[in-house]
PDB file of C-alpha atoms and ligand atoms in Angstrom:
ATOM      1  CA  MET R1079     -59.547 -18.542 -22.345  1.00 44.00           C
ATOM      2  CA  SER R1080     -57.861 -20.369 -19.411  1.00 46.00           C
ATOM      3  CA  THR R1081     -54.415 -19.167 -20.562  1.00 47.00           C
ATOM      4  CA  GLN R1082     -55.765 -15.653 -20.522  1.00 52.00           C
ATOM      5  CA  ILE R1083     -57.096 -16.118 -16.956  1.00 48.00           C
ATOM      6  CA  ASN R1084     -53.725 -17.567 -15.842  1.00 45.00           C
ATOM      7  CA  LYS R1085     -51.979 -14.570 -17.337  1.00 47.00           C
ATOM      8  CA  ILE R1086     -54.287 -12.196 -15.494  1.00 51.00           C
ATOM      9  CA  VAL R1087     -53.875 -14.077 -12.197  1.00 48.00           C
ATOM     10  CA  SER R1088     -50.089 -14.302 -12.506  1.00 46.00           C
ATOM     11  CA  SER R1089     -49.826 -10.611 -13.333  1.00 49.00           C
ATOM     12  CA  LYS R1090     -51.609  -9.927 -10.006  1.00 53.00           C
ATOM     13  CA  ALA R1091     -49.366 -12.251  -7.947  1.00 56.00           C
ATOM     14  CA  LYS R1092     -46.880  -9.430  -7.355  1.00 83.00           C
ATOM     15  CA  LYS R1093     -47.331  -5.826  -6.318  1.00 97.00           C
ATOM     16  CA  VAL R1094     -48.118  -3.452  -9.150  1.00 98.00           C
ATOM     17  CA  THR R1095     -45.448  -0.765  -9.440  1.00 98.00           C
ATOM     18  CA  THR R1096     -44.891   2.046 -11.917  1.00 98.00           C
ATOM     19  CA  HIS R1097     -42.287  -0.202 -13.546  1.00 98.00           C
ATOM     20  CA  VAL R1098     -44.836  -3.024 -13.907  1.00 98.00           C
ATOM     21  CA  LEU R1099     -47.184  -0.590 -15.687  1.00 98.00           C
ATOM     22  CA  LEU R1100     -44.449   0.314 -18.155  1.00 98.00           C
ATOM     23  CA  GLU R1101     -43.814  -3.383 -18.807  1.00 98.00           C
ATOM     24  CA  MET R1102     -47.547  -3.926 -19.334  1.00 98.00           C
ATOM     25  CA  LYS R1103     -47.576  -1.246 -22.020  1.00 98.00           C
ATOM     26  CA  GLU R1104     -44.529  -2.790 -23.685  1.00 98.00           C
ATOM     27  CA  LYS R1105     -46.228  -6.214 -23.691  1.00 98.00           C
ATOM     28  CA  GLY R1106     -49.534  -4.787 -24.903  1.00 98.00           C
ATOM     29  CA  GLU R1107     -51.290  -5.852 -21.671  1.00 98.00           C
ATOM     30  CA  LYS R1108     -54.102  -3.407 -20.848  1.00 98.00           C
ATOM     31  CA  ILE R1109     -54.117  -1.616 -17.499  1.00 98.00           C
ATOM     32  CA  ALA R1110     -57.351  -1.605 -15.466  1.00 98.00           C
ATOM     33  CA  MET R1111     -57.786   1.318 -13.075  1.00 99.00           C
ATOM     34  CA  LEU R1112     -60.731   2.333 -10.877  1.00 99.00           C
ATOM     35  CA  THR R1113     -61.292   4.931  -8.208  1.00 99.00           C
ATOM     36  CA  ALA R1114     -61.821   4.094  -4.531  1.00 99.00           C
ATOM     37  CA  TYR R1115     -62.075   6.305  -1.485  1.00 99.00           C
ATOM     38  CA  ASP R1116     -62.495   3.959   1.471  1.00 98.00           C
ATOM     39  CA  PHE R1117     -61.116   0.774   3.056  1.00 98.00           C
ATOM     40  CA  SER R1118     -63.979  -1.615   2.240  1.00 98.00           C
ATOM     41  CA  MET R1119     -64.276  -0.792  -1.470  1.00 98.00           C
ATOM     42  CA  ALA R1120     -60.500  -0.675  -1.884  1.00 98.00           C
ATOM     43  CA  ARG R1121     -60.202  -4.128  -0.335  1.00 98.00           C
ATOM     44  CA  LEU R1122     -62.845  -5.562  -2.671  1.00 98.00           C
ATOM     45  CA  ILE R1123     -61.412  -4.130  -5.873  1.00 98.00           C
ATOM     46  CA  ASP R1124     -57.843  -5.034  -4.870  1.00 98.00           C
ATOM     47  CA  GLN R1125     -59.012  -8.614  -4.210  1.00 98.00           C
ATOM     48  CA  ALA R1126     -60.749  -8.588  -7.611  1.00 98.00           C
ATOM     49  CA  GLY R1127     -57.347  -7.844  -9.179  1.00 98.00           C
ATOM     50  CA  ILE R1128     -57.489  -4.184 -10.171  1.00 98.00           C
ATOM     51  CA  ASP R1129     -54.066  -2.908 -11.283  1.00 98.00           C
ATOM     52  CA  VAL R1130     -54.308   0.706 -10.159  1.00 98.00           C
ATOM     53  CA  ILE R1131     -56.562   2.407  -7.604  1.00 99.00           C
ATOM     54  CA  LEU R1132     -57.040   6.125  -8.003  1.00 99.00           C
ATOM     55  CA  VAL R1133     -58.047   8.014  -4.883  1.00 99.00           C
ATOM     56  CA  GLY R1134     -59.651  10.603  -7.126  1.00 98.00           C
ATOM     57  CA  ASP R1135     -60.764  14.059  -6.162  1.00 98.00           C
ATOM     58  CA  SER R1136     -64.077  12.801  -7.607  1.00 98.00           C
ATOM     59  CA  ALA R1137     -64.558  11.931  -3.904  1.00 98.00           C
ATOM     60  CA  SER R1138     -65.701  15.539  -3.747  1.00 98.00           C
ATOM     61  CA  ASN R1139     -68.669  14.552  -5.968  1.00 97.00           C
ATOM     62  CA  VAL R1140     -69.490  10.955  -5.144  1.00 98.00           C
ATOM     63  CA  ILE R1141     -68.608  10.902  -1.443  1.00 98.00           C
ATOM     64  CA  ALA R1142     -69.135  14.479  -0.262  1.00 98.00           C
ATOM     65  CA  GLY R1143     -71.931  15.426  -2.676  1.00 97.00           C
ATOM     66  CA  HIS R1144     -70.329  18.592  -4.046  1.00 98.00           C
ATOM     67  CA  GLU R1145     -71.137  19.732  -7.569  1.00 96.00           C
ATOM     68  CA  THR R1146     -67.456  19.994  -8.555  1.00 97.00           C
ATOM     69  CA  THR R1147     -64.090  18.592  -7.465  1.00 98.00           C
ATOM     70  CA  LEU R1148     -62.872  21.977  -6.265  1.00 98.00           C
ATOM     71  CA  PRO R1149     -63.951  21.973  -2.586  1.00 98.00           C
ATOM     72  CA  ILE R1150     -62.123  18.822  -1.436  1.00 98.00           C
ATOM     73  CA  THR R1151     -59.110  19.556   0.781  1.00 98.00           C
ATOM     74  CA  LEU R1152     -55.673  18.012   1.121  1.00 98.00           C
ATOM     75  CA  ASP R1153     -56.533  16.718   4.613  1.00 98.00           C
ATOM     76  CA  GLN R1154     -59.671  15.041   3.241  1.00 98.00           C
ATOM     77  CA  MET R1155     -57.728  13.443   0.358  1.00 98.00           C
ATOM     78  CA  ILE R1156     -55.148  12.126   2.843  1.00 99.00           C
ATOM     79  CA  TYR R1157     -57.944  10.658   4.991  1.00 98.00           C
ATOM     80  CA  HIS R1158     -59.414   8.845   1.953  1.00 99.00           C
ATOM     81  CA  ALA R1159     -55.994   7.694   0.735  1.00 99.00           C
ATOM     82  CA  ALA R1160     -54.954   6.292   4.140  1.00 98.00           C
ATOM     83  CA  SER R1161     -58.249   4.356   4.312  1.00 98.00           C
ATOM     84  CA  VAL R1162     -57.660   2.912   0.829  1.00 98.00           C
ATOM     85  CA  ILE R1163     -54.065   1.941   1.638  1.00 98.00           C
ATOM     86  CA  ARG R1164     -55.253  -0.098   4.641  1.00 98.00           C
ATOM     87  CA  GLY R1165     -57.443  -2.157   2.283  1.00 98.00           C
ATOM     88  CA  ILE R1166     -54.973  -3.159  -0.406  1.00 98.00           C
ATOM     89  CA  THR R1167     -52.266  -5.756  -0.878  1.00 98.00           C
ATOM     90  CA  SER R1168     -51.134  -5.469  -4.487  1.00 98.00           C
ATOM     91  CA  SER R1169     -52.700  -2.564  -6.375  1.00 98.00           C
ATOM     92  CA  LEU R1170     -50.765   0.633  -7.067  1.00 98.00           C
ATOM     93  CA  VAL R1171     -52.454   3.524  -5.246  1.00 98.00           C
ATOM     94  CA  VAL R1172     -52.375   6.954  -6.897  1.00 99.00           C
ATOM     95  CA  VAL R1173     -53.801  10.031  -5.146  1.00 99.00           C
ATOM     96  CA  ASP R1174     -55.121  13.205  -6.776  1.00 98.00           C
ATOM     97  CA  LEU R1175     -53.524  16.434  -5.616  1.00 98.00           C
ATOM     98  CA  PRO R1176     -56.633  18.518  -4.912  1.00 98.00           C
ATOM     99  CA  PHE R1177     -57.383  21.909  -6.421  1.00 98.00           C
ATOM    100  CA  GLY R1178     -55.345  24.731  -4.903  1.00 97.00           C
ATOM    101  CA  THR R1179     -52.532  22.565  -3.523  1.00 97.00           C
ATOM    102  CA  TYR R1180     -50.129  22.620  -6.485  1.00 96.00           C
ATOM    103  CA  GLN R1181     -51.125  25.097  -9.219  1.00 91.00           C
ATOM    104  CA  GLY R1182     -48.660  27.919  -9.648  1.00 86.00           C
ATOM    105  CA  ASN R1183     -46.260  27.034  -6.858  1.00 94.00           C
ATOM    106  CA  SER R1184     -43.923  24.087  -7.254  1.00 97.00           C
ATOM    107  CA  LYS R1185     -42.733  24.228  -3.619  1.00 97.00           C
ATOM    108  CA  GLU R1186     -46.310  23.963  -2.418  1.00 97.00           C
ATOM    109  CA  ALA R1187     -46.884  21.164  -4.935  1.00 98.00           C
ATOM    110  CA  LEU R1188     -43.925  19.262  -3.484  1.00 98.00           C
ATOM    111  CA  ASN R1189     -45.055  19.855   0.111  1.00 98.00           C
ATOM    112  CA  SER R1190     -48.582  18.650  -0.730  1.00 98.00           C
ATOM    113  CA  SER R1191     -47.180  15.526  -2.404  1.00 98.00           C
ATOM    114  CA  ILE R1192     -44.873  14.792   0.526  1.00 98.00           C
ATOM    115  CA  ARG R1193     -47.815  15.070   2.929  1.00 98.00           C
ATOM    116  CA  ILE R1194     -49.838  12.605   0.807  1.00 98.00           C
ATOM    117  CA  MET R1195     -46.972  10.096   0.635  1.00 98.00           C
ATOM    118  CA  LYS R1196     -45.987  10.355   4.326  1.00 98.00           C
ATOM    119  CA  GLU R1197     -49.418  10.592   5.926  1.00 98.00           C
ATOM    120  CA  SER R1198     -51.349   8.117   3.766  1.00 98.00           C
ATOM    121  CA  GLY R1199     -48.690   5.659   2.590  1.00 98.00           C
ATOM    122  CA  ALA R1200     -49.821   6.075  -1.048  1.00 98.00           C
ATOM    123  CA  HIS R1201     -47.518   5.196  -3.940  1.00 98.00           C
ATOM    124  CA  ALA R1202     -47.917   8.129  -6.346  1.00 98.00           C
ATOM    125  CA  VAL R1203     -49.733  11.410  -6.974  1.00 98.00           C
ATOM    126  CA  LYS R1204     -51.751  12.681  -9.935  1.00 98.00           C
ATOM    127  CA  MET R1205     -52.030  16.274 -11.166  1.00 98.00           C
ATOM    128  CA  GLU R1206     -54.112  17.960 -13.852  1.00 98.00           C
ATOM    129  CA  GLY R1207     -52.349  20.092 -16.471  1.00 98.00           C
ATOM    130  CA  GLY R1208     -49.589  20.306 -19.060  1.00 98.00           C
ATOM    131  CA  SER R1209     -46.926  22.950 -19.624  1.00 97.00           C
ATOM    132  CA  GLU R1210     -48.409  25.096 -16.808  1.00 96.00           C
ATOM    133  CA  ILE R1211     -47.450  22.571 -14.109  1.00 97.00           C
ATOM    134  CA  MET R1212     -44.149  21.327 -15.553  1.00 97.00           C
ATOM    135  CA  GLU R1213     -41.973  22.858 -12.820  1.00 97.00           C
ATOM    136  CA  SER R1214     -44.107  21.155 -10.165  1.00 97.00           C
ATOM    137  CA  VAL R1215     -43.945  17.786 -11.929  1.00 98.00           C
ATOM    138  CA  GLN R1216     -40.153  18.007 -12.166  1.00 97.00           C
ATOM    139  CA  ARG R1217     -39.762  19.070  -8.550  1.00 98.00           C
ATOM    140  CA  ILE R1218     -42.009  16.275  -7.218  1.00 98.00           C
ATOM    141  CA  PHE R1219     -40.351  13.668  -9.428  1.00 98.00           C
ATOM    142  CA  SER R1220     -36.885  14.867  -8.314  1.00 98.00           C
ATOM    143  CA  ALA R1221     -37.961  14.185  -4.727  1.00 98.00           C
ATOM    144  CA  GLY R1222     -38.576  10.552  -5.696  1.00 98.00           C
ATOM    145  CA  ILE R1223     -42.362  10.722  -5.890  1.00 98.00           C
ATOM    146  CA  PRO R1224     -43.974   9.133  -8.976  1.00 98.00           C
ATOM    147  CA  VAL R1225     -46.334  11.488 -10.817  1.00 98.00           C
ATOM    148  CA  MET R1226     -49.279  10.618 -13.068  1.00 98.00           C
ATOM    149  CA  GLY R1227     -50.388  13.357 -15.488  1.00 98.00           C
ATOM    150  CA  HIS R1228     -53.964  14.210 -16.474  1.00 98.00           C
ATOM    151  CA  LEU R1229     -54.856  15.971 -19.756  1.00 98.00           C
ATOM    152  CA  GLY R1230     -57.968  16.593 -21.833  1.00 98.00           C
ATOM    153  CA  LEU R1231     -61.013  17.394 -19.729  1.00 98.00           C
ATOM    154  CA  MET R1232     -59.605  18.575 -16.403  1.00 98.00           C
ATOM    155  CA  PRO R1233     -62.482  18.871 -13.900  1.00 97.00           C
ATOM    156  CA  GLN R1234     -60.496  21.200 -11.619  1.00 97.00           C
ATOM    157  CA  SER R1235     -60.655  23.775 -14.462  1.00 96.00           C
ATOM    158  CA  ILE R1236     -64.406  23.469 -14.978  1.00 96.00           C
ATOM    159  CA  TYR R1237     -65.007  27.167 -14.348  1.00 96.00           C
ATOM    160  CA  LYS R1238     -62.482  28.000 -17.076  1.00 93.00           C
ATOM    161  CA  TYR R1239     -64.207  25.720 -19.629  1.00 92.00           C
ATOM    162  CA  GLY R1240     -67.758  26.370 -18.411  1.00 94.00           C
ATOM    163  CA  THR R1241     -68.825  22.924 -19.674  1.00 92.00           C
ATOM    164  CA  TYR R1242     -67.970  19.201 -19.432  1.00 93.00           C
ATOM    165  CA  ILE R1243     -68.080  18.621 -23.225  1.00 94.00           C
ATOM    166  CA  VAL R1244     -65.417  16.671 -25.157  1.00 97.00           C
ATOM    167  CA  ARG R1245     -62.066  18.527 -25.238  1.00 97.00           C
ATOM    168  CA  ALA R1246     -59.433  18.950 -27.972  1.00 97.00           C
ATOM    169  CA  LYS R1247     -61.721  18.511 -30.963  1.00 97.00           C
ATOM    170  CA  GLU R1248     -60.051  21.484 -32.667  1.00 98.00           C
ATOM    171  CA  SER R1249     -56.490  21.148 -33.942  1.00 98.00           C
ATOM    172  CA  GLU R1250     -55.026  23.933 -31.768  1.00 98.00           C
ATOM    173  CA  GLU R1251     -56.094  22.269 -28.518  1.00 97.00           C
ATOM    174  CA  ALA R1252     -55.224  18.812 -29.906  1.00 98.00           C
ATOM    175  CA  ASP R1253     -51.690  19.931 -30.852  1.00 98.00           C
ATOM    176  CA  LYS R1254     -51.148  21.453 -27.402  1.00 98.00           C
ATOM    177  CA  LEU R1255     -52.373  18.243 -25.783  1.00 98.00           C
ATOM    178  CA  ILE R1256     -49.832  16.142 -27.718  1.00 98.00           C
ATOM    179  CA  GLU R1257     -47.043  18.595 -26.836  1.00 98.00           C
ATOM    180  CA  ASP R1258     -48.103  18.513 -23.184  1.00 98.00           C
ATOM    181  CA  ALA R1259     -48.063  14.702 -23.142  1.00 98.00           C
ATOM    182  CA  ILE R1260     -44.512  14.713 -24.538  1.00 98.00           C
ATOM    183  CA  LYS R1261     -43.459  17.282 -21.927  1.00 98.00           C
ATOM    184  CA  LEU R1262     -45.052  15.319 -19.081  1.00 98.00           C
ATOM    185  CA  GLU R1263     -43.159  12.215 -20.155  1.00 98.00           C
ATOM    186  CA  ALA R1264     -39.893  14.180 -20.381  1.00 98.00           C
ATOM    187  CA  ALA R1265     -40.525  15.681 -16.923  1.00 97.00           C
ATOM    188  CA  GLY R1266     -40.733  12.168 -15.436  1.00 97.00           C
ATOM    189  CA  CYS R1267     -44.430  11.217 -15.369  1.00 98.00           C
ATOM    190  CA  PHE R1268     -44.916   7.445 -15.243  1.00 98.00           C
ATOM    191  CA  ALA R1269     -48.381   7.533 -16.895  1.00 98.00           C
ATOM    192  CA  ILE R1270     -50.969   9.977 -18.200  1.00 99.00           C
ATOM    193  CA  VAL R1271     -54.760   9.985 -17.869  1.00 98.00           C
ATOM    194  CA  LEU R1272     -56.617  11.346 -20.906  1.00 98.00           C
ATOM    195  CA  GLU R1273     -60.180  12.380 -20.156  1.00 98.00           C
ATOM    196  CA  LYS R1274     -62.974  12.885 -22.682  1.00 98.00           C
ATOM    197  CA  ILE R1275     -61.084  13.552 -25.908  1.00 98.00           C
ATOM    198  CA  PRO R1276     -61.532  12.102 -29.432  1.00 98.00           C
ATOM    199  CA  ALA R1277     -60.407   8.459 -29.669  1.00 98.00           C
ATOM    200  CA  THR R1278     -58.123   9.156 -32.646  1.00 98.00           C
ATOM    201  CA  LEU R1279     -56.236  11.833 -30.689  1.00 98.00           C
ATOM    202  CA  ALA R1280     -55.881   9.543 -27.658  1.00 98.00           C
ATOM    203  CA  GLU R1281     -54.530   6.776 -29.886  1.00 98.00           C
ATOM    204  CA  LYS R1282     -51.986   9.205 -31.348  1.00 98.00           C
ATOM    205  CA  VAL R1283     -50.817  10.196 -27.855  1.00 98.00           C
ATOM    206  CA  ALA R1284     -50.533   6.544 -26.761  1.00 98.00           C
ATOM    207  CA  LYS R1285     -48.391   5.828 -29.832  1.00 98.00           C
ATOM    208  CA  THR R1286     -46.242   8.932 -29.305  1.00 98.00           C
ATOM    209  CA  VAL R1287     -45.227   8.448 -25.670  1.00 98.00           C
ATOM    210  CA  ARG R1288     -43.526   5.420 -24.134  1.00 98.00           C
ATOM    211  CA  ILE R1289     -45.377   5.719 -20.812  1.00 98.00           C
ATOM    212  CA  PRO R1290     -48.856   4.204 -20.372  1.00 98.00           C
ATOM    213  CA  VAL R1291     -51.846   6.292 -21.394  1.00 99.00           C
ATOM    214  CA  ILE R1292     -55.015   5.543 -19.417  1.00 98.00           C
ATOM    215  CA  GLY R1293     -58.267   6.730 -20.942  1.00 98.00           C
ATOM    216  CA  ILE R1294     -61.661   7.763 -19.617  1.00 98.00           C
ATOM    217  CA  GLY R1295     -63.897   8.637 -22.525  1.00 98.00           C
ATOM    218  CA  ALA R1296     -60.845   8.456 -24.792  1.00 98.00           C
ATOM    219  CA  GLY R1297     -61.588   5.289 -26.799  1.00 98.00           C
ATOM    220  CA  GLY R1298     -60.069   1.830 -26.795  1.00 98.00           C
ATOM    221  CA  GLU R1299     -56.721   2.404 -28.523  1.00 98.00           C
ATOM    222  CA  VAL R1300     -54.901   3.481 -25.362  1.00 98.00           C
ATOM    223  CA  ASP R1301     -52.983   1.434 -22.803  1.00 98.00           C
ATOM    224  CA  GLY R1302     -55.660   1.180 -20.134  1.00 98.00           C
ATOM    225  CA  GLN R1303     -58.982   2.448 -18.841  1.00 98.00           C
ATOM    226  CA  VAL R1304     -60.209   4.182 -15.709  1.00 99.00           C
ATOM    227  CA  LEU R1305     -63.746   4.717 -14.429  1.00 98.00           C
ATOM    228  CA  VAL R1306     -65.229   6.152 -11.272  1.00 98.00           C
ATOM    229  CA  LEU R1307     -66.243   3.135  -9.153  1.00 98.00           C
ATOM    230  CA  HIS R1308     -69.590   4.584  -8.066  1.00 98.00           C
ATOM    231  CA  ASP R1309     -70.518   5.258 -11.703  1.00 98.00           C
ATOM    232  CA  MET R1310     -69.550   1.849 -13.108  1.00 98.00           C
ATOM    233  CA  LEU R1311     -71.289  -0.018 -10.271  1.00 98.00           C
ATOM    234  CA  GLY R1312     -74.459   2.022 -10.759  1.00 98.00           C
ATOM    235  CA  ILE R1313     -74.438   3.685  -7.340  1.00 97.00           C
ATOM    236  CA  THR R1314     -74.666   7.106  -8.987  1.00 96.00           C
ATOM    237  CA  GLN R1315     -77.672   7.200 -11.302  1.00 92.00           C
ATOM    238  CA  GLU R1316     -77.877  10.743 -12.622  1.00 88.00           C
ATOM    239  CA  PHE R1317     -74.514  10.654 -14.404  1.00 89.00           C
ATOM    240  CA  SER R1318     -74.585   8.712 -17.686  1.00 91.00           C
ATOM    241  CA  PRO R1319     -72.154   9.987 -20.310  1.00 96.00           C
ATOM    242  CA  ARG R1320     -71.624   7.916 -23.481  1.00 96.00           C
ATOM    243  CA  PHE R1321     -68.283   6.533 -22.274  1.00 97.00           C
ATOM    244  CA  LEU R1322     -69.715   5.031 -19.085  1.00 98.00           C
ATOM    245  CA  ARG R1323     -70.426   1.293 -19.123  1.00 98.00           C
ATOM    246  CA  ARG R1324     -72.347   0.120 -16.054  1.00 98.00           C
ATOM    247  CA  TYR R1325     -71.266  -3.193 -14.505  1.00 98.00           C
ATOM    248  CA  GLY R1326     -73.913  -3.234 -11.814  1.00 97.00           C
ATOM    249  CA  ASN R1327     -77.020  -1.554 -10.555  1.00 97.00           C
ATOM    250  CA  LEU R1328     -76.129  -1.180  -6.900  1.00 98.00           C
ATOM    251  CA  ALA R1329     -78.481   1.768  -6.410  1.00 98.00           C
ATOM    252  CA  ASP R1330     -81.501  -0.484  -6.976  1.00 98.00           C
ATOM    253  CA  GLN R1331     -79.975  -3.352  -4.969  1.00 98.00           C
ATOM    254  CA  ILE R1332     -79.222  -1.055  -2.026  1.00 98.00           C
ATOM    255  CA  LYS R1333     -82.651   0.521  -2.107  1.00 98.00           C
ATOM    256  CA  SER R1334     -84.486  -2.819  -2.323  1.00 98.00           C
ATOM    257  CA  GLY R1335     -82.341  -4.276   0.501  1.00 98.00           C
ATOM    258  CA  VAL R1336     -83.062  -1.277   2.700  1.00 98.00           C
ATOM    259  CA  SER R1337     -86.808  -1.384   1.839  1.00 98.00           C
ATOM    260  CA  ALA R1338     -86.941  -5.067   2.813  1.00 98.00           C
ATOM    261  CA  TYR R1339     -85.173  -4.286   6.120  1.00 98.00           C
ATOM    262  CA  ILE R1340     -87.589  -1.422   6.888  1.00 98.00           C
ATOM    263  CA  GLU R1341     -90.547  -3.692   6.185  1.00 98.00           C
ATOM    264  CA  ASP R1342     -89.145  -6.478   8.408  1.00 98.00           C
ATOM    265  CA  VAL R1343     -88.555  -4.034  11.290  1.00 98.00           C
ATOM    266  CA  LYS R1344     -91.985  -2.437  10.943  1.00 98.00           C
ATOM    267  CA  ARG R1345     -93.834  -5.779  11.049  1.00 98.00           C
ATOM    268  CA  SER R1346     -91.638  -7.070  13.900  1.00 98.00           C
ATOM    269  CA  ASP R1347     -90.204  -9.815  11.706  1.00 98.00           C
ATOM    270  CA  PHE R1348     -86.622  -8.749  12.445  1.00 98.00           C
ATOM    271  CA  PRO R1349     -84.961  -9.883  14.647  1.00 98.00           C
ATOM    272  CA  ASN R1350     -86.383 -13.398  14.963  1.00 98.00           C
ATOM    273  CA  LYS R1351     -85.599 -15.948  17.724  1.00 98.00           C
ATOM    274  CA  ASN R1352     -82.335 -17.043  16.037  1.00 98.00           C
ATOM    275  CA  GLU R1353     -81.137 -13.470  15.719  1.00 98.00           C
ATOM    276  CA  GLN R1354     -81.199 -12.646  19.415  1.00 97.00           C
ATOM    277  CA  TYR R1355     -79.287 -13.618  22.602  1.00 98.00           C
TER     278      TYR R1355
HETATM  279  O1  KIV G1894     -60.952  12.133  -9.779  1.00 85.37           O
HETATM  280  C1  KIV G1894     -61.143  11.217 -10.599  1.00 85.37           C
HETATM  281  O2  KIV G1894     -61.958  10.306 -10.384  1.00 85.37           O
HETATM  282  C2  KIV G1894     -60.385  11.235 -11.836  1.00 85.37           C
HETATM  283  C3  KIV G1894     -60.768  10.247 -12.890  1.00 85.37           C
HETATM  284  C4  KIV G1894     -61.992  10.701 -13.571  1.00 85.37           C
HETATM  285  C5  KIV G1894     -59.659   9.987 -13.836  1.00 85.37           C
HETATM  286  O3  KIV G1894     -59.519  12.031 -12.000  1.00 85.37           O
END
């Protein structure tokens, strides 16, 4: 047990880079990734030793309250990413390219990525898609910007699917997903997120490509896991898919803390003599 803790601590002593992630896969060391969108949360999860922080476009849902990830803008993603960067010391920070800033135009994809890197100080970008975005991936990678891929359920395409159910259960979609993963690796991606696909397919992808495969709802036989911070800490309550394990119940803690504060204010218990000047 203590050897395992030492290993975890020593692996966090240096900055996590894309190269470190590759080494972790080679050594069979799992990669832990979480989302964050602001300075305070980023600082806490970096201090806790998270390997990778994703400034996800899920900010559109959990921060801005939109139904989908589509409305969030590039300027808003840069604002979130810059806040996260100010909170971290060793985690690798990856930022989602938001919907409409890269699809179908590789020059625009490069310009969007350059803005994220320059204006936020982030370390890498993430994009949803396979063969359709290959030119963009190559162009961004050629400019020296690390790219993380994202296959399986791609929330930016929700209006195409019409549903958030498990993807690639049929062989045609599964075969395309494997081909896409191979293409993303060849185009220079340093890692791939697989969202909500059968565990056996995710395992096959992780064994096929050399780069790390990070799963969310993709089973345990991949190289790492990612969850949305607000979901795993129990801040969001409505969302409870099978793959989500909750590590806290912050919604209840926040509400009971706030209720206690309201009560103290109402009965003139707060502030007391020691809490004033
Ligand atoms: O935006 C996000 O939070 C994501 C994760 C679900 C992987 O893309």
